[in-house]
């Protein structure tokens, strides 16, 4: 009788991944330097850190980056698990405050930038533990060998800086950051400094809600504190918060809060410049998707069919997700992409349309035009007119300052000058510049010395009085007149000084 040897064979083959091939593939998840560092700070937040220190050290090809926190730290067993690729299944139930999902962040984020990853950690009253992934060593041995032995020089430094508890991540062999550059390469050094600034700006945006809390998270980049960048300018009086909407997604409630930011004329030049963010006003319009208050997507219309156009740049909409919706929203490993489920798109599109409509009203000064129509005291310098079916702009000849010049000068020559100015406005150049670099346009009297504004203000006030208008009526007109309506406090102070001069 012939033995049935086939019955003794397993019903499967072990197809284990080849270490050197897989580890190089893990480097291709598409992280940038700033998203990689943000991913590591997520681990610090999960470890209840109160402080995170990011340090960039330039030395050409031997440059390195450390991310240190004062969180709970890890035991040796916990560290080995954290260093294992795929240390957590995305299907596992997690803490509602957990910012991770795939168990890949520490490894993939680090491998995307460097070839040697060292992690040193300590729990309170515990021993210092350390492990290292060296990708060149993995490629050489063809095995997943997580090194216990750390190079003496960096280990001594890490021991010295980690006194009580916490974790330090060290990146070396940063081929994706510095490559094989020399330490005296000035251009490479400049790129390194620029990268540091971009990382700082990115962290300001991604973690702004943590940074804004009283006694909240504190982050330093090369010793400089990172301050939160609020994309919605909620501290500004002119910001409009539209009604909050609650949508049901996968049995859970998510919150959608639309904001319309102030027109440039309603905020200071510094605030306007900062609100433009890393990529400019146009790029930052759209939805801001947060998970556990950590920003995932910073300004995107989420594939709802809207384009990023100049007229809608004041529209920004906040969406808050719990981490239980990761699957529904297709959150990726890098935590930089989110895609809403199909059944939410109609509601999100409706909210976006309403917000964009309100934003374009503010952008086009519709509120200002209404004020002109409803106030007899509003005096403006420019008028929009229609000629042969086309718009053009003319200087308001009834403006008191224009009338004052008419009375004191040659009317025919002044008419000729104004006509030339009106007919030669460089409209095409203005439109092109505004579309490409809108934030570079000055607001009226921006950075001008106070004396310049005061001189024009005094001339306009005198012109109003000379036209037969009383002092109180002139005061009201000044407060509503372009461009003095942008400087009400300055006007009031000027009028107080004029009143004192008359006594």
Short mmCIF file of C-alpha atoms in Angstrom, two decimals, residues 9-450:
data_model
loop_
_atom_site.label_atom_id
_atom_site.label_comp_id
_atom_site.label_asym_id
_atom_site.label_seq_id
_atom_site.Cartn_x
_atom_site.Cartn_y
_atom_site.Cartn_z
CA UNK A 9 2.14 18.51 3.45
CA UNK A 10 0.77 21.87 4.65
CA UNK A 11 -2.00 23.46 2.61
CA UNK A 12 -0.08 26.69 2.20
CA UNK A 13 3.30 28.19 1.39
CA UNK A 14 5.05 30.73 3.58
CA UNK A 15 5.62 33.77 1.35
CA UNK A 16 7.51 36.01 3.74
CA UNK A 17 8.58 39.38 2.34
CA UNK A 18 12.23 39.79 1.49
CA UNK A 19 13.51 42.29 4.09
CA UNK A 20 15.72 44.47 1.92
CA UNK A 21 13.04 44.77 -0.79
CA UNK A 22 10.23 45.59 1.63
CA UNK A 23 12.20 48.04 3.73
CA UNK A 24 13.10 50.06 0.63
CA UNK A 25 9.44 50.00 -0.43
CA UNK A 26 8.46 51.41 2.95
CA UNK A 27 10.45 54.50 2.05
CA UNK A 28 8.10 55.34 -0.82
CA UNK A 29 4.92 56.33 1.04
CA UNK A 30 5.22 59.92 -0.17
CA UNK A 31 6.12 61.71 3.04
CA UNK A 32 7.72 65.13 2.91
CA UNK A 33 10.11 66.15 5.67
CA UNK A 34 7.41 68.21 7.40
CA UNK A 35 4.71 65.51 7.24
CA UNK A 36 7.21 62.93 8.50
CA UNK A 37 8.13 65.01 11.55
CA UNK A 38 4.45 65.76 12.25
CA UNK A 39 3.76 62.02 12.20
CA UNK A 40 6.41 61.47 14.87
CA UNK A 41 4.98 64.25 17.02
CA UNK A 42 1.66 62.38 16.90
CA UNK A 43 3.41 59.66 18.92
CA UNK A 44 4.53 62.28 21.44
CA UNK A 45 0.95 63.53 21.79
CA UNK A 46 -0.28 59.96 22.28
CA UNK A 47 2.39 59.55 24.99
CA UNK A 48 0.90 62.58 26.82
CA UNK A 49 3.94 64.74 26.25
CA UNK A 50 3.71 68.34 27.40
CA UNK A 51 6.80 69.43 25.47
CA UNK A 52 8.38 68.38 22.18
CA UNK A 53 11.79 69.58 21.03
CA UNK A 54 12.74 69.24 17.35
CA UNK A 55 16.41 69.88 16.65
CA UNK A 56 18.14 70.10 13.27
CA UNK A 57 21.93 69.81 13.27
CA UNK A 58 23.80 70.66 10.06
CA UNK A 59 26.91 68.71 9.11
CA UNK A 60 26.49 68.02 5.40
CA UNK A 61 25.88 64.32 4.74
CA UNK A 62 26.30 63.67 8.49
CA UNK A 63 23.52 66.06 9.48
CA UNK A 64 20.92 64.73 11.86
CA UNK A 65 17.52 65.49 13.33
CA UNK A 66 16.23 64.63 16.80
CA UNK A 67 12.66 64.71 18.08
CA UNK A 68 12.53 64.59 21.86
CA UNK A 69 9.48 64.57 24.15
CA UNK A 70 8.75 64.36 27.88
CA UNK A 71 5.94 61.85 27.48
CA UNK A 72 5.39 58.61 29.33
CA UNK A 73 8.25 56.81 27.60
CA UNK A 74 8.46 53.10 26.75
CA UNK A 75 9.71 49.94 28.41
CA UNK A 76 12.01 47.66 26.43
CA UNK A 77 9.09 45.44 25.42
CA UNK A 78 7.03 48.43 24.32
CA UNK A 79 9.94 49.87 22.35
CA UNK A 80 10.54 46.64 20.45
CA UNK A 81 6.84 46.52 19.57
CA UNK A 82 6.88 50.17 18.46
CA UNK A 83 9.89 49.51 16.22
CA UNK A 84 8.23 46.50 14.56
CA UNK A 85 6.77 47.40 11.11
CA UNK A 86 3.01 47.05 11.33
CA UNK A 87 2.98 47.13 15.12
CA UNK A 88 -0.79 47.69 15.25
CA UNK A 89 -3.65 46.52 13.06
CA UNK A 90 -5.87 49.33 11.71
CA UNK A 91 -8.83 47.07 12.57
CA UNK A 92 -8.06 47.09 16.29
CA UNK A 93 -10.22 49.22 18.55
CA UNK A 94 -8.20 52.20 19.75
CA UNK A 95 -8.44 54.90 22.33
CA UNK A 96 -10.63 57.80 21.11
CA UNK A 97 -7.61 60.10 21.57
CA UNK A 98 -5.20 57.90 19.58
CA UNK A 99 -3.71 59.71 16.58
CA UNK A 100 -2.28 56.57 14.95
CA UNK A 101 -3.92 53.80 13.00
CA UNK A 102 -1.62 51.56 10.98
CA UNK A 103 1.29 50.96 13.37
CA UNK A 104 3.60 52.19 10.62
CA UNK A 105 4.07 55.90 11.31
CA UNK A 106 7.31 55.84 13.28
CA UNK A 107 8.99 53.54 10.79
CA UNK A 108 7.64 54.76 7.44
CA UNK A 109 7.95 58.44 8.37
CA UNK A 110 11.54 57.93 9.52
CA UNK A 111 12.60 55.62 6.69
CA UNK A 112 11.23 58.13 4.18
CA UNK A 113 13.92 60.59 5.31
CA UNK A 114 16.82 58.60 6.71
CA UNK A 115 18.55 55.22 6.58
CA UNK A 116 19.32 54.96 10.28
CA UNK A 117 16.61 55.34 12.91
CA UNK A 118 17.52 55.22 16.60
CA UNK A 119 14.96 55.45 19.39
CA UNK A 120 15.90 55.86 23.05
CA UNK A 121 13.23 55.87 25.74
CA UNK A 122 12.71 55.79 29.46
CA UNK A 123 9.65 55.42 31.67
CA UNK A 124 9.53 57.13 35.05
CA UNK A 125 11.96 55.36 37.42
CA UNK A 126 12.83 52.94 34.62
CA UNK A 127 15.99 52.01 32.77
CA UNK A 128 17.06 53.67 29.55
CA UNK A 129 16.26 51.41 26.56
CA UNK A 130 17.38 51.83 22.97
CA UNK A 131 16.96 50.18 19.57
CA UNK A 132 18.13 51.04 16.05
CA UNK A 133 17.09 50.25 12.50
CA UNK A 134 19.96 50.56 10.04
CA UNK A 135 18.65 49.97 6.52
CA UNK A 136 22.12 49.33 5.09
CA UNK A 137 22.58 46.61 7.70
CA UNK A 138 19.18 45.08 6.85
CA UNK A 139 20.11 45.05 3.17
CA UNK A 140 23.44 43.40 3.97
CA UNK A 141 22.10 40.68 6.27
CA UNK A 142 18.78 40.11 4.42
CA UNK A 143 17.12 39.82 7.84
CA UNK A 144 14.95 42.02 10.06
CA UNK A 145 17.72 42.65 12.58
CA UNK A 146 16.73 45.37 15.02
CA UNK A 147 20.01 46.49 16.56
CA UNK A 148 20.45 46.58 20.34
CA UNK A 149 23.91 48.13 20.16
CA UNK A 150 23.88 51.87 19.55
CA UNK A 151 26.88 53.89 18.43
CA UNK A 152 28.61 55.29 21.55
CA UNK A 153 28.66 58.97 20.58
CA UNK A 154 24.94 59.48 19.86
CA UNK A 155 23.95 57.15 22.71
CA UNK A 156 25.94 59.21 25.21
CA UNK A 157 24.28 62.37 23.96
CA UNK A 158 20.79 60.86 24.13
CA UNK A 159 21.38 59.55 27.65
CA UNK A 160 22.51 62.99 28.76
CA UNK A 161 19.41 64.76 27.41
CA UNK A 162 16.83 62.18 28.58
CA UNK A 163 16.99 62.53 32.35
CA UNK A 164 13.59 61.56 33.80
CA UNK A 165 11.19 60.10 31.27
CA UNK A 166 10.32 60.48 27.63
CA UNK A 167 11.50 59.43 24.18
CA UNK A 168 14.09 60.64 21.68
CA UNK A 169 14.03 59.76 17.99
CA UNK A 170 17.31 60.24 16.14
CA UNK A 171 17.63 60.32 12.34
CA UNK A 172 21.02 59.74 10.73
CA UNK A 173 22.15 58.98 7.18
CA UNK A 174 19.51 61.40 5.93
CA UNK A 175 19.91 60.69 2.22
CA UNK A 176 16.48 62.15 1.43
CA UNK A 177 17.19 65.37 3.33
CA UNK A 178 20.84 66.23 2.75
CA UNK A 179 22.07 63.50 0.40
CA UNK A 180 25.85 63.39 0.06
CA UNK A 181 26.42 67.12 0.41
CA UNK A 182 29.50 68.56 2.09
CA UNK A 183 29.25 70.58 5.25
CA UNK A 184 30.76 73.63 3.49
CA UNK A 185 28.15 73.57 0.69
CA UNK A 186 26.47 76.94 1.24
CA UNK A 187 23.57 76.26 -1.14
CA UNK A 188 22.79 72.95 0.56
CA UNK A 189 22.99 74.65 3.95
CA UNK A 190 20.52 77.30 2.78
CA UNK A 191 18.12 74.57 1.61
CA UNK A 192 18.48 72.94 5.02
CA UNK A 193 17.53 76.20 6.76
CA UNK A 194 14.56 76.66 4.44
CA UNK A 195 13.41 73.13 5.24
CA UNK A 196 13.55 73.95 8.96
CA UNK A 197 11.28 76.97 8.40
CA UNK A 198 8.79 74.90 6.39
CA UNK A 199 8.67 72.29 9.14
CA UNK A 200 7.98 74.98 11.74
CA UNK A 201 5.16 76.48 9.65
CA UNK A 202 3.65 73.04 9.06
CA UNK A 203 3.66 72.22 12.77
CA UNK A 204 2.04 75.59 13.53
CA UNK A 205 -0.84 74.57 11.27
CA UNK A 206 -1.20 70.85 12.04
CA UNK A 207 -1.11 71.13 15.83
CA UNK A 208 -2.55 74.63 16.26
CA UNK A 209 -5.49 73.48 18.40
CA UNK A 210 -3.12 71.72 20.81
CA UNK A 211 -0.80 74.72 20.90
CA UNK A 212 -3.64 77.19 21.53
CA UNK A 213 -4.94 75.46 24.65
CA UNK A 214 -4.12 76.98 28.03
CA UNK A 215 -1.24 74.89 29.42
CA UNK A 216 -1.38 72.88 26.20
CA UNK A 217 1.30 71.23 24.10
CA UNK A 218 4.50 73.19 23.55
CA UNK A 219 6.78 72.54 20.58
CA UNK A 220 10.19 74.04 19.93
CA UNK A 221 12.13 73.92 16.65
CA UNK A 222 15.82 74.59 17.23
CA UNK A 223 14.91 76.44 20.40
CA UNK A 224 12.21 78.62 18.82
CA UNK A 225 8.68 78.18 20.17
CA UNK A 226 6.04 77.07 17.66
CA UNK A 227 2.89 79.20 17.87
CA UNK A 228 -0.47 77.97 16.65
CA UNK A 229 -1.71 79.12 13.21
CA UNK A 230 -5.49 79.46 13.39
CA UNK A 231 -6.77 79.24 9.79
CA UNK A 232 -10.15 80.72 10.79
CA UNK A 233 -8.98 83.92 12.51
CA UNK A 234 -11.50 83.30 15.27
CA UNK A 235 -10.03 86.06 17.42
CA UNK A 236 -10.86 88.70 14.78
CA UNK A 237 -14.17 90.55 15.20
CA UNK A 238 -14.76 90.70 11.45
CA UNK A 239 -14.57 86.91 11.01
CA UNK A 240 -18.01 85.44 10.31
CA UNK A 241 -18.84 82.07 11.83
CA UNK A 242 -21.81 80.60 9.98
CA UNK A 243 -24.26 78.16 11.63
CA UNK A 244 -22.75 74.86 12.76
CA UNK A 245 -24.09 71.76 11.02
CA UNK A 246 -24.15 68.24 12.44
CA UNK A 247 -23.90 65.38 9.96
CA UNK A 248 -24.25 61.66 10.66
CA UNK A 249 -21.45 59.48 9.32
CA UNK A 250 -21.19 55.75 10.03
CA UNK A 251 -23.49 56.13 13.01
CA UNK A 252 -21.40 58.94 14.50
CA UNK A 253 -21.94 62.68 14.55
CA UNK A 254 -19.44 64.99 12.92
CA UNK A 255 -19.37 68.76 13.20
CA UNK A 256 -19.03 71.16 10.24
CA UNK A 257 -18.35 74.85 10.99
CA UNK A 258 -18.11 77.29 8.05
CA UNK A 259 -16.11 80.50 8.42
CA UNK A 260 -15.81 83.54 6.19
CA UNK A 261 -12.62 85.43 6.93
CA UNK A 262 -12.46 89.23 7.02
CA UNK A 263 -11.71 91.31 3.97
CA UNK A 264 -8.12 92.52 3.84
CA UNK A 265 -9.28 96.04 4.74
CA UNK A 266 -10.70 94.82 8.08
CA UNK A 267 -7.50 93.35 9.51
CA UNK A 268 -3.95 94.53 10.00
CA UNK A 269 -1.26 93.90 7.41
CA UNK A 270 0.57 91.53 9.78
CA UNK A 271 -2.55 89.44 10.46
CA UNK A 272 -3.41 89.34 6.76
CA UNK A 273 0.10 88.18 5.92
CA UNK A 274 0.08 85.48 8.59
CA UNK A 275 -3.42 84.29 7.65
CA UNK A 276 -2.17 83.58 4.13
CA UNK A 277 -0.38 80.54 5.56
CA UNK A 278 2.41 78.54 3.97
CA UNK A 279 0.98 78.56 0.44
CA UNK A 280 -0.98 81.81 0.09
CA UNK A 281 -4.63 82.79 0.42
CA UNK A 282 -5.90 80.97 -2.66
CA UNK A 283 -4.30 77.67 -1.74
CA UNK A 284 -5.73 77.68 1.80
CA UNK A 285 -9.41 78.06 0.91
CA UNK A 286 -11.71 75.06 1.37
CA UNK A 287 -12.28 72.39 3.99
CA UNK A 288 -10.03 71.79 6.99
CA UNK A 289 -10.43 68.21 8.18
CA UNK A 290 -9.40 67.43 11.76
CA UNK A 291 -9.20 64.11 13.55
CA UNK A 292 -9.02 64.46 17.32
CA UNK A 293 -8.16 68.14 16.80
CA UNK A 294 -5.11 67.21 14.71
CA UNK A 295 -5.28 68.74 11.23
CA UNK A 296 -5.24 66.22 8.40
CA UNK A 297 -6.20 68.35 5.40
CA UNK A 298 -5.51 72.08 5.39
CA UNK A 299 -7.53 73.73 2.63
CA UNK A 300 -9.11 71.48 0.00
CA UNK A 301 -12.51 71.27 -1.71
CA UNK A 302 -12.42 67.47 -1.25
CA UNK A 303 -13.23 66.60 -4.84
CA UNK A 304 -16.67 68.26 -4.68
CA UNK A 305 -16.25 69.99 -8.04
CA UNK A 306 -15.08 73.40 -6.84
CA UNK A 307 -11.98 75.15 -8.10
CA UNK A 308 -9.68 77.30 -5.99
CA UNK A 309 -10.42 80.77 -7.30
CA UNK A 310 -9.46 84.21 -6.07
CA UNK A 311 -13.04 85.27 -5.32
CA UNK A 312 -13.55 82.43 -2.82
CA UNK A 313 -10.30 82.70 -0.90
CA UNK A 314 -12.04 83.88 2.29
CA UNK A 315 -14.04 80.64 2.61
CA UNK A 316 -12.65 78.09 5.10
CA UNK A 317 -14.70 75.27 6.62
CA UNK A 318 -13.83 73.16 9.65
CA UNK A 319 -14.76 69.47 9.87
CA UNK A 320 -14.12 67.46 13.05
CA UNK A 321 -13.87 63.67 12.83
CA UNK A 322 -13.40 61.06 15.55
CA UNK A 323 -10.77 58.42 14.74
CA UNK A 324 -13.55 55.85 14.36
CA UNK A 325 -14.25 57.33 10.89
CA UNK A 326 -10.78 56.65 9.43
CA UNK A 327 -12.09 53.96 7.11
CA UNK A 328 -15.10 55.94 5.95
CA UNK A 329 -12.93 58.96 5.14
CA UNK A 330 -10.05 56.91 3.66
CA UNK A 331 -7.40 58.44 5.93
CA UNK A 332 -3.98 57.48 4.56
CA UNK A 333 -0.83 56.46 6.41
CA UNK A 334 0.68 59.95 6.13
CA UNK A 335 -2.49 61.51 7.65
CA UNK A 336 -2.44 64.10 4.89
CA UNK A 337 -5.41 62.99 2.81
CA UNK A 338 -9.10 62.52 3.54
CA UNK A 339 -11.93 61.65 1.16
CA UNK A 340 -15.55 62.01 2.31
CA UNK A 341 -17.95 59.10 1.79
CA UNK A 342 -20.35 59.48 -1.13
CA UNK A 343 -23.48 59.89 0.97
CA UNK A 344 -22.04 63.04 2.62
CA UNK A 345 -21.01 64.81 -0.56
CA UNK A 346 -24.37 66.47 -1.27
CA UNK A 347 -24.50 68.04 2.20
CA UNK A 348 -20.85 69.10 2.08
CA UNK A 349 -21.35 70.60 -1.37
CA UNK A 350 -24.38 72.55 -0.13
CA UNK A 351 -22.42 73.91 2.86
CA UNK A 352 -19.47 74.79 0.62
CA UNK A 353 -21.70 76.61 -1.87
CA UNK A 354 -23.32 78.75 0.84
CA UNK A 355 -19.95 79.58 2.38
CA UNK A 356 -18.45 80.48 -0.99
CA UNK A 357 -21.42 82.76 -1.77
CA UNK A 358 -20.94 84.62 1.48
CA UNK A 359 -17.18 84.81 0.91
CA UNK A 360 -17.53 86.33 -2.54
CA UNK A 361 -19.88 88.99 -1.12
CA UNK A 362 -17.20 90.04 1.36
CA UNK A 363 -14.49 89.85 -1.29
CA UNK A 364 -16.41 92.15 -3.64
CA UNK A 365 -17.23 94.72 -0.96
CA UNK A 366 -20.94 94.08 -1.31
CA UNK A 367 -21.43 95.18 2.28
CA UNK A 368 -19.55 98.38 1.47
CA UNK A 369 -21.72 99.09 -1.58
CA UNK A 370 -24.85 98.69 0.55
CA UNK A 371 -23.44 101.18 3.03
CA UNK A 372 -22.98 103.65 0.22
CA UNK A 373 -26.59 103.21 -0.86
CA UNK A 374 -27.97 103.51 2.66
CA UNK A 375 -25.94 106.42 3.96
CA UNK A 376 -26.23 109.97 2.72
CA UNK A 377 -22.95 110.78 4.46
CA UNK A 378 -20.83 108.20 2.63
CA UNK A 379 -18.45 109.87 0.22
CA UNK A 380 -16.26 107.71 -2.04
CA UNK A 381 -13.51 108.62 -4.46
CA UNK A 382 -14.09 106.14 -7.30
CA UNK A 383 -17.28 105.45 -9.22
CA UNK A 384 -18.05 102.43 -11.38
CA UNK A 385 -19.80 103.43 -14.61
CA UNK A 386 -21.03 101.77 -17.79
CA UNK A 387 -20.08 103.02 -21.26
CA UNK A 388 -21.15 101.19 -24.42
CA UNK A 389 -21.81 98.08 -22.39
CA UNK A 390 -18.38 98.06 -20.69
CA UNK A 391 -17.40 99.01 -17.17
CA UNK A 392 -14.91 101.74 -16.41
CA UNK A 393 -13.90 103.70 -13.29
CA UNK A 394 -13.89 107.45 -12.90
CA UNK A 395 -12.88 109.81 -10.12
CA UNK A 396 -15.92 111.18 -8.31
CA UNK A 397 -15.93 114.86 -9.34
CA UNK A 398 -18.21 115.65 -6.39
CA UNK A 399 -15.68 114.42 -3.87
CA UNK A 400 -15.01 117.37 -1.52
CA UNK A 401 -11.26 117.24 -2.01
CA UNK A 402 -11.67 117.24 -5.80
CA UNK A 403 -14.08 120.16 -5.50
CA UNK A 404 -11.58 122.00 -3.31
CA UNK A 405 -8.84 121.62 -5.93
CA UNK A 406 -11.28 122.74 -8.64
CA UNK A 407 -11.97 125.94 -6.71
CA UNK A 408 -8.30 126.69 -6.19
CA UNK A 409 -6.86 125.62 -9.54
CA UNK A 410 -7.38 125.40 -13.28
CA UNK A 411 -10.51 123.27 -13.82
CA UNK A 412 -9.72 122.44 -17.44
CA UNK A 413 -6.22 121.22 -16.61
CA UNK A 414 -7.46 119.20 -13.66
CA UNK A 415 -10.17 117.60 -15.81
CA UNK A 416 -7.54 116.68 -18.38
CA UNK A 417 -5.30 115.14 -15.71
CA UNK A 418 -8.13 113.11 -14.15
CA UNK A 419 -9.27 111.95 -17.57
CA UNK A 420 -5.79 110.71 -18.43
CA UNK A 421 -5.53 108.85 -15.11
CA UNK A 422 -8.94 107.23 -15.60
CA UNK A 423 -8.30 106.14 -19.18
CA UNK A 424 -4.85 104.72 -18.46
CA UNK A 425 -5.58 102.56 -15.39
CA UNK A 426 -3.45 99.40 -15.97
CA UNK A 427 -6.43 97.06 -15.53
CA UNK A 428 -4.84 94.04 -17.25
CA UNK A 429 -1.67 94.29 -15.20
CA UNK A 430 -3.66 94.65 -11.97
CA UNK A 431 -5.78 91.58 -12.79
CA UNK A 432 -2.77 89.43 -13.63
CA UNK A 433 -0.87 90.48 -10.51
CA UNK A 434 -3.92 90.05 -8.30
CA UNK A 435 -4.57 86.55 -9.64
CA UNK A 436 -0.95 85.46 -9.17
CA UNK A 437 0.12 87.28 -6.02
CA UNK A 438 -2.95 88.89 -4.41
CA UNK A 439 -1.34 89.14 -1.00
CA UNK A 440 1.29 91.52 -2.37
CA UNK A 441 -1.17 94.38 -2.87
CA UNK A 442 -0.96 97.15 -0.30
CA UNK A 443 -3.96 98.18 1.70
CA UNK A 444 -4.53 101.98 1.72
CA UNK A 445 -1.67 103.75 3.52
CA UNK A 446 -0.13 100.42 4.57
CA UNK A 447 3.30 101.13 6.11
CA UNK A 448 2.90 104.84 5.29
CA UNK A 449 4.03 107.29 7.99
CA UNK A 450 1.15 108.67 10.08
#
